Short mmCIF file of the C-alpha atoms (twelve columns), coordinates in Angstrom:
data_MODEL
# 
_entry.id   MODEL 
# 
loop_
_atom_site.group_PDB 
_atom_site.id 
_atom_site.type_symbol 
_atom_site.label_atom_id 
_atom_site.label_alt_id 
_atom_site.label_comp_id 
_atom_site.label_asym_id 
_atom_site.label_seq_id 
_atom_site.Cartn_x 
_atom_site.Cartn_y 
_atom_site.Cartn_z 
_atom_site.pdbx_PDB_model_num 
ATOM 1   C CA . UNK A 1   7.960   17.453  8.384   1 
ATOM 2   C CA . UNK A 2   10.760  18.996  6.305   1 
ATOM 3   C CA . UNK A 3   11.562  15.566  4.867   1 
ATOM 4   C CA . UNK A 4   7.921   14.727  4.217   1 
ATOM 5   C CA . UNK A 5   7.226   17.954  2.323   1 
ATOM 6   C CA . UNK A 6   9.907   17.086  -0.227  1 
ATOM 7   C CA . UNK A 7   9.551   13.303  -0.251  1 
ATOM 8   C CA . UNK A 8   5.778   13.280  -0.598  1 
ATOM 9   C CA . UNK A 9   5.988   15.482  -3.679  1 
ATOM 10  C CA . UNK A 10  8.537   13.123  -5.226  1 
ATOM 11  C CA . UNK A 11  6.388   10.080  -4.471  1 
ATOM 12  C CA . UNK A 12  3.239   11.648  -5.879  1 
ATOM 13  C CA . UNK A 13  5.022   12.050  -9.220  1 
ATOM 14  C CA . UNK A 14  4.842   8.287   -9.794  1 
ATOM 15  C CA . UNK A 15  1.060   8.395   -10.042 1 
ATOM 16  C CA . UNK A 16  0.935   11.674  -11.978 1 
ATOM 17  C CA . UNK A 17  3.488   10.669  -14.598 1 
ATOM 18  C CA . UNK A 18  2.119   7.132   -14.974 1 
ATOM 19  C CA . UNK A 19  -1.433  8.375   -15.517 1 
ATOM 20  C CA . UNK A 20  -0.192  11.159  -17.789 1 
ATOM 21  C CA . UNK A 21  1.546   8.648   -20.040 1 
ATOM 22  C CA . UNK A 22  -1.430  6.319   -19.897 1 
ATOM 23  C CA . UNK A 23  -3.821  9.034   -21.041 1 
ATOM 24  C CA . UNK A 24  -1.590  10.675  -23.636 1 
ATOM 25  C CA . UNK A 25  0.458   7.666   -24.844 1 
ATOM 26  C CA . UNK A 26  3.055   9.819   -26.596 1 
ATOM 27  C CA . UNK A 27  6.112   8.852   -24.554 1 
ATOM 28  C CA . UNK A 28  6.897   12.299  -23.168 1 
ATOM 29  C CA . UNK A 29  6.306   11.281  -19.546 1 
ATOM 30  C CA . UNK A 30  8.533   8.203   -19.672 1 
ATOM 31  C CA . UNK A 31  11.906  9.890   -19.145 1 
ATOM 32  C CA . UNK A 32  10.842  11.966  -16.130 1 
ATOM 33  C CA . UNK A 33  9.103   8.914   -14.662 1 
ATOM 34  C CA . UNK A 34  12.229  6.807   -15.063 1 
ATOM 35  C CA . UNK A 35  14.244  9.539   -13.351 1 
ATOM 36  C CA . UNK A 36  11.847  9.545   -10.399 1 
ATOM 37  C CA . UNK A 37  11.998  5.745   -10.167 1 
ATOM 38  C CA . UNK A 38  15.800  5.830   -10.193 1 
ATOM 39  C CA . UNK A 39  15.893  8.460   -7.448  1 
ATOM 40  C CA . UNK A 40  13.447  6.512   -5.286  1 
ATOM 41  C CA . UNK A 41  15.564  3.396   -5.679  1 
ATOM 42  C CA . UNK A 42  18.628  5.409   -4.577  1 
ATOM 43  C CA . UNK A 43  16.966  6.353   -1.286  1 
ATOM 44  C CA . UNK A 44  18.437  4.475   1.655   1 
ATOM 45  C CA . UNK A 45  14.987  3.569   2.914   1 
ATOM 46  C CA . UNK A 46  11.333  4.143   2.012   1 
ATOM 47  C CA . UNK A 47  10.322  4.085   5.681   1 
ATOM 48  C CA . UNK A 48  9.165   7.426   7.101   1 
ATOM 49  C CA . UNK A 49  11.656  9.046   9.528   1 
ATOM 50  C CA . UNK A 50  8.895   9.116   12.145  1 
ATOM 51  C CA . UNK A 51  8.762   5.309   11.951  1 
ATOM 52  C CA . UNK A 52  12.550  4.813   11.930  1 
ATOM 53  C CA . UNK A 53  13.649  6.718   15.011  1 
ATOM 54  C CA . UNK A 54  16.618  4.427   15.672  1 
ATOM 55  C CA . UNK A 55  17.717  4.787   12.007  1 
ATOM 56  C CA . UNK A 56  17.859  0.994   11.708  1 
ATOM 57  C CA . UNK A 57  16.293  1.078   8.251   1 
ATOM 58  C CA . UNK A 58  18.213  4.148   7.158   1 
ATOM 59  C CA . UNK A 59  21.488  2.455   8.075   1 
ATOM 60  C CA . UNK A 60  20.536  -0.849  6.437   1 
ATOM 61  C CA . UNK A 61  20.296  -2.838  9.674   1 
ATOM 62  C CA . UNK A 62  16.582  -3.601  9.265   1 
ATOM 63  C CA . UNK A 63  14.118  -4.255  6.448   1 
ATOM 64  C CA . UNK A 64  10.785  -3.050  7.763   1 
ATOM 65  C CA . UNK A 65  7.609   -2.033  5.983   1 
ATOM 66  C CA . UNK A 66  5.645   0.968   7.178   1 
ATOM 67  C CA . UNK A 67  2.878   3.021   5.566   1 
ATOM 68  C CA . UNK A 68  5.441   4.882   3.472   1 
ATOM 69  C CA . UNK A 69  7.375   1.880   2.195   1 
ATOM 70  C CA . UNK A 70  4.308   -0.078  1.147   1 
ATOM 71  C CA . UNK A 71  2.880   2.963   -0.656  1 
ATOM 72  C CA . UNK A 72  5.996   3.348   -2.793  1 
ATOM 73  C CA . UNK A 73  6.031   -0.382  -3.517  1 
ATOM 74  C CA . UNK A 74  2.412   -0.356  -4.659  1 
ATOM 75  C CA . UNK A 75  2.814   2.771   -6.797  1 
ATOM 76  C CA . UNK A 76  5.928   1.457   -8.526  1 
ATOM 77  C CA . UNK A 77  4.393   -1.965  -9.133  1 
ATOM 78  C CA . UNK A 78  1.284   -0.387  -10.629 1 
ATOM 79  C CA . UNK A 79  3.408   1.828   -12.886 1 
ATOM 80  C CA . UNK A 80  5.236   -1.267  -14.134 1 
ATOM 81  C CA . UNK A 81  1.950   -3.126  -14.621 1 
ATOM 82  C CA . UNK A 82  0.256   -0.297  -16.511 1 
ATOM 83  C CA . UNK A 83  3.120   0.860   -18.712 1 
ATOM 84  C CA . UNK A 84  4.950   -2.444  -19.250 1 
ATOM 85  C CA . UNK A 85  7.661   -2.286  -21.895 1 
ATOM 86  C CA . UNK A 86  7.107   1.421   -22.464 1 
ATOM 87  C CA . UNK A 87  9.543   1.589   -19.551 1 
ATOM 88  C CA . UNK A 88  13.099  0.528   -20.322 1 
ATOM 89  C CA . UNK A 89  14.193  -2.987  -19.370 1 
ATOM 90  C CA . UNK A 90  16.747  -1.469  -16.997 1 
ATOM 91  C CA . UNK A 91  14.130  0.612   -15.195 1 
ATOM 92  C CA . UNK A 92  11.734  -2.304  -14.889 1 
ATOM 93  C CA . UNK A 93  14.435  -4.535  -13.408 1 
ATOM 94  C CA . UNK A 94  15.552  -1.816  -10.995 1 
ATOM 95  C CA . UNK A 95  11.975  -1.212  -9.929  1 
ATOM 96  C CA . UNK A 96  11.171  -4.892  -9.443  1 
ATOM 97  C CA . UNK A 97  14.369  -5.613  -7.530  1 
ATOM 98  C CA . UNK A 98  13.722  -2.756  -5.113  1 
ATOM 99  C CA . UNK A 99  10.050  -3.535  -4.510  1 
ATOM 100 C CA . UNK A 100 10.886  -7.158  -3.841  1 
ATOM 101 C CA . UNK A 101 13.933  -6.602  -1.663  1 
ATOM 102 C CA . UNK A 102 12.508  -3.711  0.359   1 
ATOM 103 C CA . UNK A 103 8.917   -4.891  0.818   1 
ATOM 104 C CA . UNK A 104 7.702   -8.142  -0.746  1 
ATOM 105 C CA . UNK A 105 10.423  -10.559 0.351   1 
ATOM 106 C CA . UNK A 106 10.709  -9.267  3.950   1 
ATOM 107 C CA . UNK A 107 6.933   -9.475  4.355   1 
ATOM 108 C CA . UNK A 108 6.794   -13.008 2.982   1 
ATOM 109 C CA . UNK A 109 9.551   -14.122 5.353   1 
ATOM 110 C CA . UNK A 110 7.528   -12.748 8.259   1 
ATOM 111 C CA . UNK A 111 4.302   -14.347 7.065   1 
ATOM 112 C CA . UNK A 112 6.043   -17.714 6.678   1 
ATOM 113 C CA . UNK A 113 7.562   -17.561 10.170  1 
ATOM 114 C CA . UNK A 114 11.137  -17.056 8.965   1 
ATOM 115 C CA . UNK A 115 11.427  -13.586 10.498  1 
ATOM 116 C CA . UNK A 116 9.793   -11.723 13.363  1 
ATOM 117 C CA . UNK A 117 6.409   -10.265 12.457  1 
ATOM 118 C CA . UNK A 118 5.889   -6.528  12.492  1 
ATOM 119 C CA . UNK A 119 3.278   -5.314  14.952  1 
ATOM 120 C CA . UNK A 120 0.873   -4.032  12.297  1 
ATOM 121 C CA . UNK A 121 0.398   -7.550  10.914  1 
ATOM 122 C CA . UNK A 122 -1.892  -8.371  13.825  1 
ATOM 123 C CA . UNK A 123 -3.020  -4.866  14.773  1 
ATOM 124 C CA . UNK A 124 -6.660  -3.770  14.628  1 
ATOM 125 C CA . UNK A 125 -6.071  -0.268  13.261  1 
ATOM 126 C CA . UNK A 126 -5.694  1.209   9.778   1 
ATOM 127 C CA . UNK A 127 -2.047  0.127   9.471   1 
ATOM 128 C CA . UNK A 128 -3.127  -3.476  9.042   1 
ATOM 129 C CA . UNK A 129 -5.401  -2.887  6.056   1 
ATOM 130 C CA . UNK A 130 -3.224  -0.224  4.424   1 
ATOM 131 C CA . UNK A 131 -0.059  -2.326  4.566   1 
ATOM 132 C CA . UNK A 132 -1.725  -5.615  3.612   1 
ATOM 133 C CA . UNK A 133 -3.641  -3.977  0.776   1 
ATOM 134 C CA . UNK A 134 -0.605  -2.204  -0.645  1 
ATOM 135 C CA . UNK A 135 1.705   -5.220  -0.370  1 
ATOM 136 C CA . UNK A 136 -0.799  -7.611  -1.933  1 
ATOM 137 C CA . UNK A 137 -1.565  -5.265  -4.818  1 
ATOM 138 C CA . UNK A 138 2.165   -4.833  -5.445  1 
ATOM 139 C CA . UNK A 139 2.707   -8.602  -5.399  1 
ATOM 140 C CA . UNK A 140 -0.190  -9.292  -7.769  1 
ATOM 141 C CA . UNK A 141 1.108   -6.628  -10.145 1 
ATOM 142 C CA . UNK A 142 4.685   -7.954  -10.237 1 
ATOM 143 C CA . UNK A 143 4.672   -11.672 -9.473  1 
ATOM 144 C CA . UNK A 144 3.637   -14.082 -12.209 1 
ATOM 145 C CA . UNK A 145 4.105   -17.532 -10.636 1 
ATOM 146 C CA . UNK A 146 0.782   -18.857 -9.242  1 
ATOM 147 C CA . UNK A 147 2.500   -20.165 -6.095  1 
ATOM 148 C CA . UNK A 148 4.006   -16.759 -5.337  1 
ATOM 149 C CA . UNK A 149 0.736   -14.930 -5.966  1 
ATOM 150 C CA . UNK A 150 -1.125  -17.416 -3.801  1 
ATOM 151 C CA . UNK A 151 1.336   -16.955 -0.945  1 
ATOM 152 C CA . UNK A 152 0.641   -13.218 -0.714  1 
ATOM 153 C CA . UNK A 153 -3.117  -13.622 -1.089  1 
ATOM 154 C CA . UNK A 154 -3.197  -16.299 1.615   1 
ATOM 155 C CA . UNK A 155 -1.194  -14.090 3.966   1 
ATOM 156 C CA . UNK A 156 -3.523  -11.160 3.377   1 
ATOM 157 C CA . UNK A 157 -6.602  -13.321 3.921   1 
ATOM 158 C CA . UNK A 158 -5.118  -14.500 7.220   1 
ATOM 159 C CA . UNK A 159 -3.870  -11.230 8.699   1 
ATOM 160 C CA . UNK A 160 -6.727  -8.983  7.537   1 
ATOM 161 C CA . UNK A 161 -8.948  -10.653 10.133  1 
ATOM 162 C CA . UNK A 162 -7.242  -8.522  12.769  1 
ATOM 163 C CA . UNK A 163 -8.374  -5.333  11.044  1 
ATOM 164 C CA . UNK A 164 -12.001 -6.500  10.980  1 
ATOM 165 C CA . UNK A 165 -11.744 -7.437  14.649  1 
ATOM 166 C CA . UNK A 166 -11.061 -3.783  15.415  1 
ATOM 167 C CA . UNK A 167 -14.669 -2.805  14.700  1 
ATOM 168 C CA . UNK A 168 -17.491 -3.237  17.177  1 
ATOM 169 C CA . UNK A 169 -20.429 -5.482  16.128  1 
ATOM 170 C CA . UNK A 170 -22.353 -2.434  14.856  1 
ATOM 171 C CA . UNK A 171 -19.405 -1.376  12.662  1 
ATOM 172 C CA . UNK A 172 -18.180 1.491   14.846  1 
ATOM 173 C CA . UNK A 173 -14.649 2.674   14.007  1 
ATOM 174 C CA . UNK A 174 -12.878 4.268   16.974  1 
ATOM 175 C CA . UNK A 175 -10.339 5.853   14.608  1 
ATOM 176 C CA . UNK A 176 -12.971 8.119   13.073  1 
ATOM 177 C CA . UNK A 177 -14.023 8.744   9.481   1 
ATOM 178 C CA . UNK A 178 -10.586 9.986   8.384   1 
ATOM 179 C CA . UNK A 179 -8.767  6.786   9.248   1 
ATOM 180 C CA . UNK A 180 -11.799 4.730   8.251   1 
ATOM 181 C CA . UNK A 181 -11.391 6.198   4.750   1 
ATOM 182 C CA . UNK A 182 -7.708  5.279   4.817   1 
ATOM 183 C CA . UNK A 183 -8.046  1.840   6.380   1 
ATOM 184 C CA . UNK A 184 -11.316 0.526   5.010   1 
ATOM 185 C CA . UNK A 185 -10.549 2.164   1.671   1 
ATOM 186 C CA . UNK A 186 -7.483  -0.061  1.412   1 
ATOM 187 C CA . UNK A 187 -9.543  -3.031  2.558   1 
ATOM 188 C CA . UNK A 188 -11.820 -2.441  -0.451  1 
ATOM 189 C CA . UNK A 189 -8.800  -2.133  -2.755  1 
ATOM 190 C CA . UNK A 190 -7.380  -5.367  -1.341  1 
ATOM 191 C CA . UNK A 191 -10.708 -7.155  -1.735  1 
ATOM 192 C CA . UNK A 192 -11.085 -6.064  -5.353  1 
ATOM 193 C CA . UNK A 193 -7.522  -7.041  -6.274  1 
ATOM 194 C CA . UNK A 194 -7.946  -10.474 -4.703  1 
ATOM 195 C CA . UNK A 195 -11.387 -10.997 -6.234  1 
ATOM 196 C CA . UNK A 196 -10.030 -10.341 -9.709  1 
ATOM 197 C CA . UNK A 197 -6.889  -12.399 -9.162  1 
ATOM 198 C CA . UNK A 198 -8.926  -15.394 -8.007  1 
ATOM 199 C CA . UNK A 199 -11.631 -15.043 -10.664 1 
ATOM 200 C CA . UNK A 200 -14.290 -14.260 -8.021  1 
ATOM 201 C CA . UNK A 201 -13.466 -17.337 -5.923  1 
ATOM 202 C CA . UNK A 202 -12.319 -15.235 -2.953  1 
ATOM 203 C CA . UNK A 203 -14.309 -12.097 -2.184  1 
ATOM 204 C CA . UNK A 204 -13.305 -10.375 1.061   1 
ATOM 205 C CA . UNK A 205 -16.222 -7.950  0.705   1 
ATOM 206 C CA . UNK A 206 -18.569 -10.915 1.046   1 
ATOM 207 C CA . UNK A 207 -17.247 -11.567 4.548   1 
ATOM 208 C CA . UNK A 208 -20.110 -10.883 7.004   1 
ATOM 209 C CA . UNK A 209 -17.590 -9.231  9.336   1 
ATOM 210 C CA . UNK A 210 -17.039 -6.515  6.723   1 
ATOM 211 C CA . UNK A 211 -20.682 -5.578  6.252   1 
ATOM 212 C CA . UNK A 212 -21.217 -3.390  9.327   1 
ATOM 213 C CA . UNK A 213 -17.814 -1.621  9.081   1 
ATOM 214 C CA . UNK A 214 -18.631 -0.839  5.427   1 
ATOM 215 C CA . UNK A 215 -21.618 1.212   6.584   1 
ATOM 216 C CA . UNK A 216 -19.789 3.191   9.282   1 
ATOM 217 C CA . UNK A 217 -19.201 6.341   7.240   1 
ATOM 218 C CA . UNK A 218 -22.730 6.838   5.949   1 
ATOM 219 C CA . UNK A 219 -24.172 6.012   9.363   1 
ATOM 220 C CA . UNK A 220 -21.940 8.479   11.195  1 
ATOM 221 C CA . UNK A 221 -22.768 11.494  9.034   1 
ATOM 222 C CA . UNK A 222 -24.416 14.191  11.133  1 
ATOM 223 C CA . UNK A 223 -25.758 16.345  8.312   1 
ATOM 224 C CA . UNK A 224 -24.649 17.535  4.877   1 
ATOM 225 C CA . UNK A 225 -21.168 16.011  4.820   1 
ATOM 226 C CA . UNK A 226 -20.326 16.776  8.450   1 
ATOM 227 C CA . UNK A 227 -18.951 14.054  10.728  1 
ATOM 228 C CA . UNK A 228 -17.960 13.707  14.407  1 
ATOM 229 C CA . UNK A 229 -14.329 14.790  14.842  1 
ATOM 230 C CA . UNK A 230 -13.127 11.491  16.334  1 
ATOM 231 C CA . UNK A 231 -9.333  10.954  16.256  1 
ATOM 232 C CA . UNK A 232 -7.537  12.746  13.385  1 
ATOM 233 C CA . UNK A 233 -10.733 13.666  11.575  1 
ATOM 234 C CA . UNK A 234 -11.776 17.102  10.360  1 
ATOM 235 C CA . UNK A 235 -15.484 18.020  10.490  1 
ATOM 236 C CA . UNK A 236 -15.793 17.695  6.696   1 
# 
């Protein structure tokens, strides 16, 4: 918790400074953003301590992707995509190298059978959609070669089936509304990114298996914004 309090604030600065520069467009957020990017790239790992109990990632013996690592990768890739050459060439190269080496390349090796898959790749809980959504968005923001982009989209299309299999036929989510927001929210983000990248040729929201899960939240509302407190879900 002590680590997360500090680290989460640092990571949230990526979004705040990127949006600030995008809205204002005066250049005054660029330097602090580049400092944050440099500090993130100096961190030994982007994996949460809670998910690295053996310190394998911290000590450089493993290259794994958890909810924390994929979030940083997506945020950095989006900053690069939105701001482009407003960021220095050095910062953009540093950012791209780290996102690729820490997240994109290890995931692709797993998806192509060159490395052992992580458990979330075939899990039915929110991890599957959050990690696949974040990784795919990062790849589509950074990679330009059609073959590379296609590789990540194909992997997402394949592994996201596990997430949809986690819902009952009526769309019930055993993780509750809180994790439904987190998981299915990233499924929507993934679907939109892929739809745009493929010029509407692949629409994951059109999958019949996604229809009932999409209605879970509105169907589970008790009254006036109150929901059953299933799993890690607050009443509101």
